[in-house]
Amino acid sequence: MKKNVSRLSPMALLIAAGLTLGALNAFGAVERTPAPEGARAYIITPEDGATVPQTFVVRFGLSGMGVAPAGADLPKTGHHHLLVDMDSLPPLDQPMSADILHFGGGQTETEITLPPGEHTLQIILGDKNHIPHDPPIVSDRITVTVE
């Protein structure tokens, strides 16, 4: 399965790793950022149940807070992560893994390419350290059929 997304440069990966280590307290526990009350993530397009071509655009929506690049220490902000064909959410007490599409530049849409068949899409927001908020800000999971 080919996913067309921006890849992080080696320098960006080092910065992200440093930020992630900075999120760990002296006991190795991760500090989670409180989510603003009423914050909501959603997928603007495609719609749930849509039939799409193999390459299509996914637009991310967010209300009740703002989008900021990873590493930006701004109140009530986060950045998107796209879960493709994942049956469950990632661990909520650690930075999101490489199998989740990461949009740490503050992107609000992406073009992806998926093989024909049925696929699920879901968004989860990460804080400045790529860690889900508390409580997590997660979209509904939608299903699309790729032609």
Tab-separated table of C-alpha atoms in Angstrom:
chain	number	residue	atom	x	y	z
A	1	MET	CA	0.000	0.000	0.000
A	2	LYS	CA	1.529	3.263	-1.147
A	3	LYS	CA	0.764	6.359	0.889
A	4	ASN	CA	1.868	9.660	-0.594
A	5	VAL	CA	2.757	11.921	2.312
A	6	SER	CA	5.513	14.278	3.258
A	7	ARG	CA	8.400	12.508	4.967
A	8	LEU	CA	10.335	14.117	7.778
A	9	SER	CA	13.910	15.145	7.105
A	10	PRO	CA	16.677	13.652	9.284
A	11	MET	CA	16.914	16.972	11.159
A	12	ALA	CA	13.150	17.012	11.774
A	13	LEU	CA	13.353	13.456	13.121
A	14	LEU	CA	16.122	14.480	15.544
A	15	ILE	CA	14.079	17.462	16.714
A	16	ALA	CA	11.013	15.264	17.144
A	17	ALA	CA	13.022	12.715	19.129
A	18	GLY	CA	14.345	15.461	21.395
A	19	LEU	CA	10.866	16.848	21.955
A	20	THR	CA	9.573	13.395	22.744
A	21	LEU	CA	12.312	12.807	25.300
A	22	GLY	CA	11.469	16.182	26.788
A	23	ALA	CA	7.917	14.969	27.396
A	24	LEU	CA	9.137	12.247	29.746
A	25	ASN	CA	9.330	13.151	33.406
A	26	ALA	CA	11.971	11.879	35.819
A	27	PHE	CA	9.993	8.660	36.356
A	28	GLY	CA	9.675	7.831	32.647
A	29	ALA	CA	5.965	8.698	32.505
A	30	VAL	CA	4.638	10.800	29.665
A	31	GLU	CA	2.986	14.123	30.396
A	32	ARG	CA	-0.200	14.420	28.333
A	33	THR	CA	-1.549	17.799	27.283
A	34	PRO	CA	-5.094	18.507	28.489
A	35	ALA	CA	-7.598	18.727	25.626
A	36	PRO	CA	-9.745	21.841	25.449
A	37	GLU	CA	-13.341	21.090	26.401
A	38	GLY	CA	-15.470	20.503	23.325
A	39	ALA	CA	-12.530	20.066	20.913
A	40	ARG	CA	-13.393	17.814	17.988
A	41	ALA	CA	-11.495	16.291	15.056
A	42	TYR	CA	-13.302	15.140	11.919
A	43	ILE	CA	-12.708	14.215	8.296
A	44	ILE	CA	-14.131	16.800	5.900
A	45	THR	CA	-13.612	14.739	2.743
A	46	PRO	CA	-14.129	12.082	1.654
A	47	GLU	CA	-17.491	11.371	3.246
A	48	ASP	CA	-18.178	8.128	5.064
A	49	GLY	CA	-19.242	5.482	2.527
A	50	ALA	CA	-17.766	7.352	-0.457
A	51	THR	CA	-16.288	5.612	-3.486
A	52	VAL	CA	-12.960	7.207	-4.378
A	53	PRO	CA	-10.234	6.743	-7.009
A	54	GLN	CA	-6.970	5.062	-5.982
A	55	THR	CA	-5.386	8.478	-5.365
A	56	PHE	CA	-7.567	10.930	-3.482
A	57	VAL	CA	-7.416	13.880	-1.085
A	58	VAL	CA	-8.244	13.591	2.610
A	59	ARG	CA	-9.112	16.927	4.284
A	60	PHE	CA	-8.864	17.163	8.068
A	61	GLY	CA	-11.220	19.209	10.214
A	62	LEU	CA	-10.766	20.528	13.739
A	63	SER	CA	-12.980	22.660	15.964
A	64	GLY	CA	-12.488	24.027	19.454
A	65	MET	CA	-8.731	24.401	19.047
A	66	GLY	CA	-6.064	25.319	16.503
A	67	VAL	CA	-3.564	23.492	14.317
A	68	ALA	CA	0.132	24.087	15.004
A	69	PRO	CA	3.289	22.304	13.857
A	70	ALA	CA	4.828	19.659	16.082
A	71	GLY	CA	7.132	21.277	18.618
A	72	ALA	CA	5.127	24.524	18.763
A	73	ASP	CA	4.325	25.198	22.419
A	74	LEU	CA	1.053	27.036	21.858
A	75	PRO	CA	-2.020	26.614	24.068
A	76	LYS	CA	-5.010	24.653	22.741
A	77	THR	CA	-3.246	23.391	19.599
A	78	GLY	CA	-2.195	20.112	18.050
A	79	HIS	CA	-1.367	18.472	14.736
A	80	HIS	CA	-3.071	15.708	12.783
A	81	HIS	CA	-2.231	12.024	12.459
A	82	LEU	CA	-4.110	9.834	9.984
A	83	LEU	CA	-4.851	6.212	10.814
A	84	VAL	CA	-5.402	4.073	7.721
A	85	ASP	CA	-6.922	0.617	8.159
A	86	MET	CA	-6.149	0.509	11.879
A	87	ASP	CA	-8.519	-1.545	14.029
A	88	SER	CA	-7.739	0.345	17.232
A	89	LEU	CA	-6.259	3.587	18.462
A	90	PRO	CA	-2.530	3.780	19.181
A	91	PRO	CA	-1.312	3.805	22.790
A	92	LEU	CA	-2.464	7.096	24.294
A	93	ASP	CA	0.439	7.511	26.703
A	94	GLN	CA	3.322	7.647	24.225
A	95	PRO	CA	4.326	9.362	20.976
A	96	MET	CA	2.602	8.009	17.899
A	97	SER	CA	4.472	5.364	15.949
A	98	ALA	CA	5.748	5.344	12.377
A	99	ASP	CA	2.806	3.267	11.079
A	100	ILE	CA	0.554	6.295	11.562
A	101	LEU	CA	0.705	9.041	8.929
A	102	HIS	CA	2.079	12.118	10.672
A	103	PHE	CA	1.422	15.751	9.692
A	104	GLY	CA	3.762	17.574	12.050
A	105	GLY	CA	4.033	20.581	9.751
A	106	GLY	CA	0.454	21.535	10.593
A	107	GLN	CA	-0.959	20.213	7.313
A	108	THR	CA	-4.736	19.998	7.082
A	109	GLU	CA	-4.969	17.745	4.041
A	110	THR	CA	-3.042	15.082	2.184
A	111	GLU	CA	-3.223	13.046	-0.988
A	112	ILE	CA	-3.027	9.304	-0.434
A	113	THR	CA	-2.978	6.298	-2.748
A	114	LEU	CA	-4.602	3.062	-1.632
A	115	PRO	CA	-5.227	-0.238	-3.419
A	116	PRO	CA	-8.756	-1.082	-4.604
A	117	GLY	CA	-11.125	-2.286	-1.902
A	118	GLU	CA	-12.607	-1.086	1.368
A	119	HIS	CA	-10.469	1.031	3.715
A	120	THR	CA	-10.970	2.915	6.973
A	121	LEU	CA	-9.680	6.394	7.812
A	122	GLN	CA	-9.528	8.117	11.195
A	123	ILE	CA	-7.776	11.183	12.625
A	124	ILE	CA	-6.160	11.526	16.031
A	125	LEU	CA	-4.584	14.771	17.165
A	126	GLY	CA	-1.127	14.909	18.709
A	127	ASP	CA	0.298	17.614	20.953
A	128	LYS	CA	3.639	19.360	20.449
A	129	ASN	CA	5.370	16.080	21.406
A	130	HIS	CA	3.249	13.819	19.123
A	131	ILE	CA	1.336	12.467	22.133
A	132	PRO	CA	-2.486	12.269	22.098
A	133	HIS	CA	-4.246	14.845	24.269
A	134	ASP	CA	-6.067	13.955	27.490
A	135	PRO	CA	-8.777	13.015	26.665
A	136	PRO	CA	-7.745	12.105	23.101
A	137	ILE	CA	-9.187	14.139	20.236
A	138	VAL	CA	-10.234	11.499	17.731
A	139	SER	CA	-12.504	11.619	14.689
A	140	ASP	CA	-15.148	9.072	13.862
A	141	ARG	CA	-13.738	6.249	11.732
A	142	ILE	CA	-15.011	6.429	8.165
A	143	THR	CA	-15.026	3.774	5.466
A	144	VAL	CA	-14.256	4.417	1.804
A	145	THR	CA	-14.268	2.092	-1.175
A	146	VAL	CA	-11.351	2.557	-3.554
A	147	GLU	CA	-12.161	1.820	-7.209
